[in-house]
PDB file of C-alpha atoms and ligand atoms in Angstrom:
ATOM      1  CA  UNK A   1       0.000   0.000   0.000  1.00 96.00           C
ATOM      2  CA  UNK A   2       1.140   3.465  -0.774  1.00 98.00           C
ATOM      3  CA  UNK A   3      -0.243   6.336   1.528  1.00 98.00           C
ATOM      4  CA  UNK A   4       0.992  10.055   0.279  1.00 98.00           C
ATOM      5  CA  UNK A   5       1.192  13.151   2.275  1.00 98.00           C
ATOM      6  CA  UNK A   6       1.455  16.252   0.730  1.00 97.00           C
ATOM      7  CA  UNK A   7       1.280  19.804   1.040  1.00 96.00           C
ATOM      8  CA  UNK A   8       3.654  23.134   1.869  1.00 94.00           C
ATOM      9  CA  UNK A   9       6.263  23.145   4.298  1.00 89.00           C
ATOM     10  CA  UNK A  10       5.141  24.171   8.137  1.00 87.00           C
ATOM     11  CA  UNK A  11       1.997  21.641   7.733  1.00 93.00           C
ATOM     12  CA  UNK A  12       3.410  18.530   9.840  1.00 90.00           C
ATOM     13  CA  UNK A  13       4.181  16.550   7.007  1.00 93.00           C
ATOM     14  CA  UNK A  14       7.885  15.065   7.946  1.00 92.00           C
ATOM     15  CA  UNK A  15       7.053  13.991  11.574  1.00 93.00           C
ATOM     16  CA  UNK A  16       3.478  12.926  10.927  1.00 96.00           C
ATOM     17  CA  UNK A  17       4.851  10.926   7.823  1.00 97.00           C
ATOM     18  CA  UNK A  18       7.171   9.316   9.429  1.00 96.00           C
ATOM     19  CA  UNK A  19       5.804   8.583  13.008  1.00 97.00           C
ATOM     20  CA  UNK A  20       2.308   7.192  10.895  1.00 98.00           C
ATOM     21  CA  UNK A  21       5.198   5.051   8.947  1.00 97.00           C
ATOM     22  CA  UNK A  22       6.356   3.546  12.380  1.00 96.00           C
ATOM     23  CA  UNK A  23       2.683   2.636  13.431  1.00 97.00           C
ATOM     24  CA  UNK A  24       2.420   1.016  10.249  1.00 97.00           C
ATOM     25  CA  UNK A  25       5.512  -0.589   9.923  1.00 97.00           C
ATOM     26  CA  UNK A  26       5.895   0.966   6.762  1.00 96.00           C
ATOM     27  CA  UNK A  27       8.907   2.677   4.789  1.00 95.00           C
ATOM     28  CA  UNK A  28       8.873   6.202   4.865  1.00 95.00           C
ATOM     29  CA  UNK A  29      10.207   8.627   2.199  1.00 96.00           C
ATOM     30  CA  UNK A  30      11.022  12.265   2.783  1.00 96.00           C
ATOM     31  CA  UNK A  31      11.732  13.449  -0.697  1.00 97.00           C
ATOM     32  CA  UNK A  32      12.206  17.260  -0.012  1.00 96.00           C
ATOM     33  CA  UNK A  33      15.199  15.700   1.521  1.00 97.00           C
ATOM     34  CA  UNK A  34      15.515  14.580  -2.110  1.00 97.00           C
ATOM     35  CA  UNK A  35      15.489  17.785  -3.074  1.00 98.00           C
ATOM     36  CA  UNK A  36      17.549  19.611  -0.557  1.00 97.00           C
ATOM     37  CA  UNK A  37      20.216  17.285  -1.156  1.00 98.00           C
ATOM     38  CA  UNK A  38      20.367  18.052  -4.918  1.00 98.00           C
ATOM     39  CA  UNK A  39      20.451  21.679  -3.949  1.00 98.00           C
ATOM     40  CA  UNK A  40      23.220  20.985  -1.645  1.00 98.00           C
ATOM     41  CA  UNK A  41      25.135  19.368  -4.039  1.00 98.00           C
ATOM     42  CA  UNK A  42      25.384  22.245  -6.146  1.00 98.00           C
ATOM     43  CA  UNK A  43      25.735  24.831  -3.766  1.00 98.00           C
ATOM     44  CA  UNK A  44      28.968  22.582  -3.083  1.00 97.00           C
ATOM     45  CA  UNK A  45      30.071  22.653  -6.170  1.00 98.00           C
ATOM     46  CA  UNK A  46      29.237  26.442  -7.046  1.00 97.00           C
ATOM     47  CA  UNK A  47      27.422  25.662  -9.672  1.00 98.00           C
ATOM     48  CA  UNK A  48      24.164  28.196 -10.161  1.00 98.00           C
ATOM     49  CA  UNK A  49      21.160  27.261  -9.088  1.00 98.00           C
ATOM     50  CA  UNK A  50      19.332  28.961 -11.837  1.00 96.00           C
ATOM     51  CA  UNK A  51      21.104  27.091 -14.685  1.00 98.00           C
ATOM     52  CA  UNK A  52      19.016  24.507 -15.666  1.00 98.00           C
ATOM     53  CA  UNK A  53      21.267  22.252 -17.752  1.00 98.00           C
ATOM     54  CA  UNK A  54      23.948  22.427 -15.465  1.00 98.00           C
ATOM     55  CA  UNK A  55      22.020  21.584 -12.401  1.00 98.00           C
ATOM     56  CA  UNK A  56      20.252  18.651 -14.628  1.00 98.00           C
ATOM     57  CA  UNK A  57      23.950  17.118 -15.250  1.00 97.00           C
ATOM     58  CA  UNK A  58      24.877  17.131 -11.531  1.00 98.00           C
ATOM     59  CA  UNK A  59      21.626  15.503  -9.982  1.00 97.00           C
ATOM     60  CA  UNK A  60      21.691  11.636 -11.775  1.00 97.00           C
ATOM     61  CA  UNK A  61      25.334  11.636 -11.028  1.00 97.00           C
ATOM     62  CA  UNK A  62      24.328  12.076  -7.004  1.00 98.00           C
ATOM     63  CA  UNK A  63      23.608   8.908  -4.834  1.00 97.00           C
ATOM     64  CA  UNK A  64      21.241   9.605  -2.626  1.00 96.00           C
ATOM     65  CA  UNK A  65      20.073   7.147  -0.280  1.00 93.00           C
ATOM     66  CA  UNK A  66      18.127   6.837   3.515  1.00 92.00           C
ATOM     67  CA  UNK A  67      19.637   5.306   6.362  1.00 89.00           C
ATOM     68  CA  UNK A  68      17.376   4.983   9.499  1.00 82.00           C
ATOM     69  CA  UNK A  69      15.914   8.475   8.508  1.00 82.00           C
ATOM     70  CA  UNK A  70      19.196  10.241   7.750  1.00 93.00           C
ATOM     71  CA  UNK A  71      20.051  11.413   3.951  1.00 95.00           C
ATOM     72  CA  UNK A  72      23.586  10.196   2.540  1.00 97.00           C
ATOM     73  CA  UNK A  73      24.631  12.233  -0.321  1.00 97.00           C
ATOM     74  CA  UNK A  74      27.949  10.254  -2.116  1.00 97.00           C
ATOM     75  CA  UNK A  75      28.619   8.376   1.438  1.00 96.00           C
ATOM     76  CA  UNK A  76      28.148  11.440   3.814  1.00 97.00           C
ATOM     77  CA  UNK A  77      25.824  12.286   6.314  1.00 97.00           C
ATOM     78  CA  UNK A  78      23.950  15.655   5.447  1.00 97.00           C
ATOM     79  CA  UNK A  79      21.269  15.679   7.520  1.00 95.00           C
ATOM     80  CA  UNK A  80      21.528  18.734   9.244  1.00 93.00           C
ATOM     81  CA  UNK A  81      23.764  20.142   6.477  1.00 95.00           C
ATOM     82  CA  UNK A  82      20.415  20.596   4.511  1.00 96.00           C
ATOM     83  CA  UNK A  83      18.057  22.118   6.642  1.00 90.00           C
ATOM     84  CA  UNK A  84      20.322  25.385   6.776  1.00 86.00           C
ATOM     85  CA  UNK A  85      18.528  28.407   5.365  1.00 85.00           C
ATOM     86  CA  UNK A  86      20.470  29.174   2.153  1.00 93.00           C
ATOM     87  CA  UNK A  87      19.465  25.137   1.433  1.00 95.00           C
ATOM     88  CA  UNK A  88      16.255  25.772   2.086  1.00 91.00           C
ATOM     89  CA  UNK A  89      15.897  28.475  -0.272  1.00 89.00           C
ATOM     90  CA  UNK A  90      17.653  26.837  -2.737  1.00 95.00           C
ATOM     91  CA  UNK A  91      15.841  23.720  -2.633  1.00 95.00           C
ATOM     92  CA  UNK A  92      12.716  25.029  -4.030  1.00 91.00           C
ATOM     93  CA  UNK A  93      14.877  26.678  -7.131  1.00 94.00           C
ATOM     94  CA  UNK A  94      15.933  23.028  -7.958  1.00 96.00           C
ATOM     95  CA  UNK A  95      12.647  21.799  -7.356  1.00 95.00           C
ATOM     96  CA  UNK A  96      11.311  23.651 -10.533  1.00 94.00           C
ATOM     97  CA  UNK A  97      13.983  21.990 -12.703  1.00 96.00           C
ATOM     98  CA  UNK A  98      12.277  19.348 -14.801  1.00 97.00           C
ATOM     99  CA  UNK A  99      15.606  17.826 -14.922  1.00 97.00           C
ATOM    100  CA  UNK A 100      15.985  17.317 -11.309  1.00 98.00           C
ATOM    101  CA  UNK A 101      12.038  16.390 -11.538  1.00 97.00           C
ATOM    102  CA  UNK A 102      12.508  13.629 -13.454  1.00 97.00           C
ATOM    103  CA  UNK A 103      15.409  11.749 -11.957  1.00 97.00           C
ATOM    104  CA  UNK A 104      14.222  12.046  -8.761  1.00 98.00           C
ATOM    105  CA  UNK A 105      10.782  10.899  -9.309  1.00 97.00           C
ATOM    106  CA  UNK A 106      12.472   7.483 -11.115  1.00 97.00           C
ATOM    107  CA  UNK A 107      14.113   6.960  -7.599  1.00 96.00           C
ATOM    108  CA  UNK A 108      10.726   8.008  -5.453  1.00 97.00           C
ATOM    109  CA  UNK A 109       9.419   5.282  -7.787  1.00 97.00           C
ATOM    110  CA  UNK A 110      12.027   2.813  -7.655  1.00 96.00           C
ATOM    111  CA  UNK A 111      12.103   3.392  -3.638  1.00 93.00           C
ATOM    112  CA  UNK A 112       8.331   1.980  -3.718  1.00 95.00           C
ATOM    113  CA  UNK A 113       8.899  -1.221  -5.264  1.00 95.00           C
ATOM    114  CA  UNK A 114       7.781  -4.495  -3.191  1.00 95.00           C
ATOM    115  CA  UNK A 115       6.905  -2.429  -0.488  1.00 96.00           C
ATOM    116  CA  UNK A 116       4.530  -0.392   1.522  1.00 96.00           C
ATOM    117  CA  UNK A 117       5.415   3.096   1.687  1.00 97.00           C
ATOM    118  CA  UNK A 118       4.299   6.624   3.299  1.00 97.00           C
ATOM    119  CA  UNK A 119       5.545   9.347   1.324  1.00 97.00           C
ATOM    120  CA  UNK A 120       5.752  13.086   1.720  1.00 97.00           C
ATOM    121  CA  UNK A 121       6.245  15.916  -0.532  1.00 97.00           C
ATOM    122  CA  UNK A 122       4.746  18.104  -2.761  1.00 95.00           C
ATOM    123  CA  UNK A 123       3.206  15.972  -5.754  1.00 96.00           C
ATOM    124  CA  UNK A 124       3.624  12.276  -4.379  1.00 98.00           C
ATOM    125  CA  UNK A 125      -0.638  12.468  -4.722  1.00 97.00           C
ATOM    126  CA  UNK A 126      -0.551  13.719  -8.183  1.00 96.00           C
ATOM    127  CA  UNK A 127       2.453  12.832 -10.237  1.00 96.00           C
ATOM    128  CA  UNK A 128       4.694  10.482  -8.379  1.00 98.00           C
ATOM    129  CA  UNK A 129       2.086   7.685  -7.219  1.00 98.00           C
ATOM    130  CA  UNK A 130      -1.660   8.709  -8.642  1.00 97.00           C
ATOM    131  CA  UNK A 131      -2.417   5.539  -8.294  1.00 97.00           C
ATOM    132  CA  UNK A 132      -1.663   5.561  -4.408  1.00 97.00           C
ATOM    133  CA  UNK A 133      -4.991   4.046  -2.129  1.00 96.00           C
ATOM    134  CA  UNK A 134      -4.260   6.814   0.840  1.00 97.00           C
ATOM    135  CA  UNK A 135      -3.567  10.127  -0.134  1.00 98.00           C
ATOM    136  CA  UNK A 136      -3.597  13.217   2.319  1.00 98.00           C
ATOM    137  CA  UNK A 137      -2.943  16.733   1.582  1.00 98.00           C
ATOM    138  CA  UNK A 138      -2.000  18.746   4.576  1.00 97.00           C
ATOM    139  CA  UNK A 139      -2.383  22.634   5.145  1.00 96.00           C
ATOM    140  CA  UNK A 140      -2.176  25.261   7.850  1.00 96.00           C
ATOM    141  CA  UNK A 141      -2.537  28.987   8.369  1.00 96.00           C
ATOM    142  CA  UNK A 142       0.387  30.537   7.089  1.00 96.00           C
ATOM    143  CA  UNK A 143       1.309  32.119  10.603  1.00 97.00           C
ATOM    144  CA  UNK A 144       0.552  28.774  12.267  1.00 95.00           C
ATOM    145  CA  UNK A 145       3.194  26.869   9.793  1.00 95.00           C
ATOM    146  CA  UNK A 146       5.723  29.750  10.461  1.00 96.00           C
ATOM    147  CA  UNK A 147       5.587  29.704  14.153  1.00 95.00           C
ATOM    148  CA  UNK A 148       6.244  26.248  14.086  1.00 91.00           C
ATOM    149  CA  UNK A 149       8.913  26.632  11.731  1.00 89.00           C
ATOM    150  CA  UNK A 150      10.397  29.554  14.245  1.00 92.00           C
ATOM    151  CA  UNK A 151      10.471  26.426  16.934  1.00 92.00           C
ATOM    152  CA  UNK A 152      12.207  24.004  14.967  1.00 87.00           C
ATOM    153  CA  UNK A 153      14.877  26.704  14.105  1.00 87.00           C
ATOM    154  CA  UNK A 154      14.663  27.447  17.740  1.00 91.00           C
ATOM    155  CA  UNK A 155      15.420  24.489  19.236  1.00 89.00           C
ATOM    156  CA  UNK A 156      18.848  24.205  16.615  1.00 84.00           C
ATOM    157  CA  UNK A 157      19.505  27.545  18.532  1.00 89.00           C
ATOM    158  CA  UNK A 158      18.492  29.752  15.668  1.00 87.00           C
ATOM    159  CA  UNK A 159      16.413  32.667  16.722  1.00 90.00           C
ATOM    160  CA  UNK A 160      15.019  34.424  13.917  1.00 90.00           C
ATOM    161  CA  UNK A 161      11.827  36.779  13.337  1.00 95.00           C
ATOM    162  CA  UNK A 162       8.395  35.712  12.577  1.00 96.00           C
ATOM    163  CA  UNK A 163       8.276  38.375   9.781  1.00 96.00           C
ATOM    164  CA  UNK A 164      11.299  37.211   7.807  1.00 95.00           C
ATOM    165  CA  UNK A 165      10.429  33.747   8.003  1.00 94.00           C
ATOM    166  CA  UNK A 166       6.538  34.704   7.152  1.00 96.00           C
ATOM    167  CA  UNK A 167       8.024  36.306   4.499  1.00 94.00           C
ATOM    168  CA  UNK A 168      10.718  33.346   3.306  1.00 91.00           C
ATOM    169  CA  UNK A 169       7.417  30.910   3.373  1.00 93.00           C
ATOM    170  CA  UNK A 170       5.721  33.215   1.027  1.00 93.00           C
ATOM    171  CA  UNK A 171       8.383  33.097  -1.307  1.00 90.00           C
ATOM    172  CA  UNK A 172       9.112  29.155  -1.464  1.00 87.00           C
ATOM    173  CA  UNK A 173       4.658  28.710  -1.207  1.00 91.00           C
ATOM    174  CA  UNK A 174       5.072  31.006  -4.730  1.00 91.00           C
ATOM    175  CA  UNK A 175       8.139  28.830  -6.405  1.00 86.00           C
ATOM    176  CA  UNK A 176       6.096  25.778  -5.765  1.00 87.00           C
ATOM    177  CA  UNK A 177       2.629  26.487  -6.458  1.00 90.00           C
ATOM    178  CA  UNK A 178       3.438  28.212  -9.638  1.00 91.00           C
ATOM    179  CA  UNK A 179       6.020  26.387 -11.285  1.00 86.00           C
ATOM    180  CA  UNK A 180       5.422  25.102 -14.755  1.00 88.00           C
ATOM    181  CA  UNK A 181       6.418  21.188 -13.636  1.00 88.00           C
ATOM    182  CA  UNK A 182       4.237  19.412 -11.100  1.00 87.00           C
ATOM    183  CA  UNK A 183       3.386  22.563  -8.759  1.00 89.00           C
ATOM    184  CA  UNK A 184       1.739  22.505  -5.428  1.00 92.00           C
ATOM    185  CA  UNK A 185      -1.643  21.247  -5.192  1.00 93.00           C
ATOM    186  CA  UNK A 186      -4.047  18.494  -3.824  1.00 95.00           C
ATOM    187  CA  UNK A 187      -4.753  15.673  -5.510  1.00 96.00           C
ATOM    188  CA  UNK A 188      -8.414  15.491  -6.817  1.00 96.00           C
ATOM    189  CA  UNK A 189      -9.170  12.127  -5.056  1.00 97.00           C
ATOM    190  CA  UNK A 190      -7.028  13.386  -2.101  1.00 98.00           C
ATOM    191  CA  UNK A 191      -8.304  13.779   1.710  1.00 97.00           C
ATOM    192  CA  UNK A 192      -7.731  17.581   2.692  1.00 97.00           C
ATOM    193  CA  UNK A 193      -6.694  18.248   6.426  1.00 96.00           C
ATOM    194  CA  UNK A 194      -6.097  21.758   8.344  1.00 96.00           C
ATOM    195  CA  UNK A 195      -3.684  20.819  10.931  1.00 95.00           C
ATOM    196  CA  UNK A 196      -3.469  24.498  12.163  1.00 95.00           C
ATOM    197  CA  UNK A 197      -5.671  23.781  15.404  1.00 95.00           C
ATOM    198  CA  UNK A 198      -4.320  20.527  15.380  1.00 95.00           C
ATOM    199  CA  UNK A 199      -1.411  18.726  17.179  1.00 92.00           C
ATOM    200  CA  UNK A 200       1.025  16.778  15.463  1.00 91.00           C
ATOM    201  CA  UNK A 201      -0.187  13.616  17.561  1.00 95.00           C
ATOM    202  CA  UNK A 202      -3.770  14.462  16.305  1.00 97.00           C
ATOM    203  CA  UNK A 203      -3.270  14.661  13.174  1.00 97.00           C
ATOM    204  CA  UNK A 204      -0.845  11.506  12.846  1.00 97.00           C
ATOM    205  CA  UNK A 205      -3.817   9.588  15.013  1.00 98.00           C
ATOM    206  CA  UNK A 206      -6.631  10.578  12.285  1.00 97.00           C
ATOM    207  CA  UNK A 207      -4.065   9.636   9.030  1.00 98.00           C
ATOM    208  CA  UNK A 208      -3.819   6.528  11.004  1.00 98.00           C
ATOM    209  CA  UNK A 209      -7.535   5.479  11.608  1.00 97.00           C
ATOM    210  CA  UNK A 210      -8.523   6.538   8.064  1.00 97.00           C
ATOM    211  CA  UNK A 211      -5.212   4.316   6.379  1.00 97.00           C
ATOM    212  CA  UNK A 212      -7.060   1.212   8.853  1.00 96.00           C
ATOM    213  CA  UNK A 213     -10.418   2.005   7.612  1.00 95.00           C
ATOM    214  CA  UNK A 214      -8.784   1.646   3.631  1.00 91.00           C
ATOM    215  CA  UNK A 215      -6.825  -1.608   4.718  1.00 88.00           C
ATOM    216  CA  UNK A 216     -10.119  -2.926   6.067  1.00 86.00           C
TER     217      UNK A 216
HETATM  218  O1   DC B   1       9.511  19.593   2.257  1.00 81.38           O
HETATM  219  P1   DC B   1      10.817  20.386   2.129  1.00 81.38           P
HETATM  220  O2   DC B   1      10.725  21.764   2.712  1.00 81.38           O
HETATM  221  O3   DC B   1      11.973  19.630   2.701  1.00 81.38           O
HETATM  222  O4   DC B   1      11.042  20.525   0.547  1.00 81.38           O
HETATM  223  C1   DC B   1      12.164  21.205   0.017  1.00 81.38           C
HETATM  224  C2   DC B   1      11.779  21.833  -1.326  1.00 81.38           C
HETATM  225  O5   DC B   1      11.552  20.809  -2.286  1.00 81.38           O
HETATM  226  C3   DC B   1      10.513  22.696  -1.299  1.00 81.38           C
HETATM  227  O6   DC B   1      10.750  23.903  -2.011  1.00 81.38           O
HETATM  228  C4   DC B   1       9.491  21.904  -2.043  1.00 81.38           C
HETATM  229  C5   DC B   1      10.287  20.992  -2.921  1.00 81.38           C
HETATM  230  N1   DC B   1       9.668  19.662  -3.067  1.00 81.38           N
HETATM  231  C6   DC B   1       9.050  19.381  -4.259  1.00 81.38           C
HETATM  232  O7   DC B   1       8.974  20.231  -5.137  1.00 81.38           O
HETATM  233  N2   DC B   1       8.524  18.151  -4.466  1.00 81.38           N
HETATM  234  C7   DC B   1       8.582  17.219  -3.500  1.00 81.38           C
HETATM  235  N3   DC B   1       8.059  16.019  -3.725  1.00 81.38           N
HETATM  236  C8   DC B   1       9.188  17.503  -2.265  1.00 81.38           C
HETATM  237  C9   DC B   1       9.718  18.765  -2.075  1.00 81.38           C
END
């Protein structure tokens, strides 16, 4: 069984994704990781975001691969390494490349194989898996996903303002809603959710009596 979580960063996505996965006993797959890591890559190698073809030839020649929940790019552990801010930024820049797009949606796919899977991202619903049997799409009020951004920055030790990260959400919400290649938005047979008056435990509890009521 395959049971997608979508929907734009600040919504719960990661934790409920991958806590639902443990109840499960499921894989899990956190492909803005994916992403991230591609972006990281780059960044490494100074190559410009912006340039498509050049960012295309770097990303199939990138291993990429989960252990126990932590991303190894080439061998390494970059876990932390891309959840920085200029990453973060960055990721959603190589996100529009249909280059990128495609390679890493043959590994999303490949990941799948023989198994069951819960998946988060941004089109696992609608490109990646449409023929998924459990597909959520998550949302929140843009404040709500920001102050719970603030916390998880917070508790790294970095203190920034609400404003400027209000104002960082708005921009990577804009890359990847409007984006020519597989932007933002719910699947048409998926289950919308507002988490923003929701805990994560809430939220993670509902996914996980609606996925019993589909395996029933
Ligand atoms: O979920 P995240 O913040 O780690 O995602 C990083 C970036 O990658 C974000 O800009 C959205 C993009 N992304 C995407 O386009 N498609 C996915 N399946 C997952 C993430």
């Amino acid at each position: 069984m395959i049971v997608t979580i979508d929907g734009p960063a600040g919504t719960g996505k990661s934790t409920v994704a991958k806590t639902l996965a443990s109840r499960l006993g499921f894989e899990f797959l956190n492909t803005g990781a994916m992403y991230r890591a591609v972006a990281y890559a780059c960044l490494q190698r100074e190559i410009d975001l912006a340039d498509v073809e050049a960012v295309g030839q770097v990303a199939p020649t990138l291993e990429i691969a989960f252990t126990k929940s932590r991303l190894i790019l080439d061998g390494h552990d970059v876990t932390e390494a891309i959840h920085g801010q200029e990453v973060t930024l960055g990721a959603s820049v190589v996100a529009a490349n249909p280059l990128v797009r495609g390679c890493l949606v043959a590994l999303q796919q490949a990941a799948a194989r023989g198994t069951s899977l819960v998946t988060e991202g941004r089109d696992q619903g609608t490109v990646v898996f449409p023929e998924a049997e459990c597909k959520f799409f998550l949302t929140a009020s843009p404040v709500e996903r920001a102050k719970r951004r603030q916390l998880e920055l917070q508790a790294k030790g970095e203190v920034l303002p609400l404003e400027d990260l209000l104002s960082q959400q708005a921009l990577r919400d804009e890359r990847d809603q409007t984006r020519a290649c597989s932007p933002l938005q719910p699947a048409e047979d998926a289950i919308l959710i507002d988490t923003t008056a929701m805990s994560l435990e809430e939220v993670t509890g509902y996914l996980e009596s609606l996925v019993h009521q589909r395996l029933a």
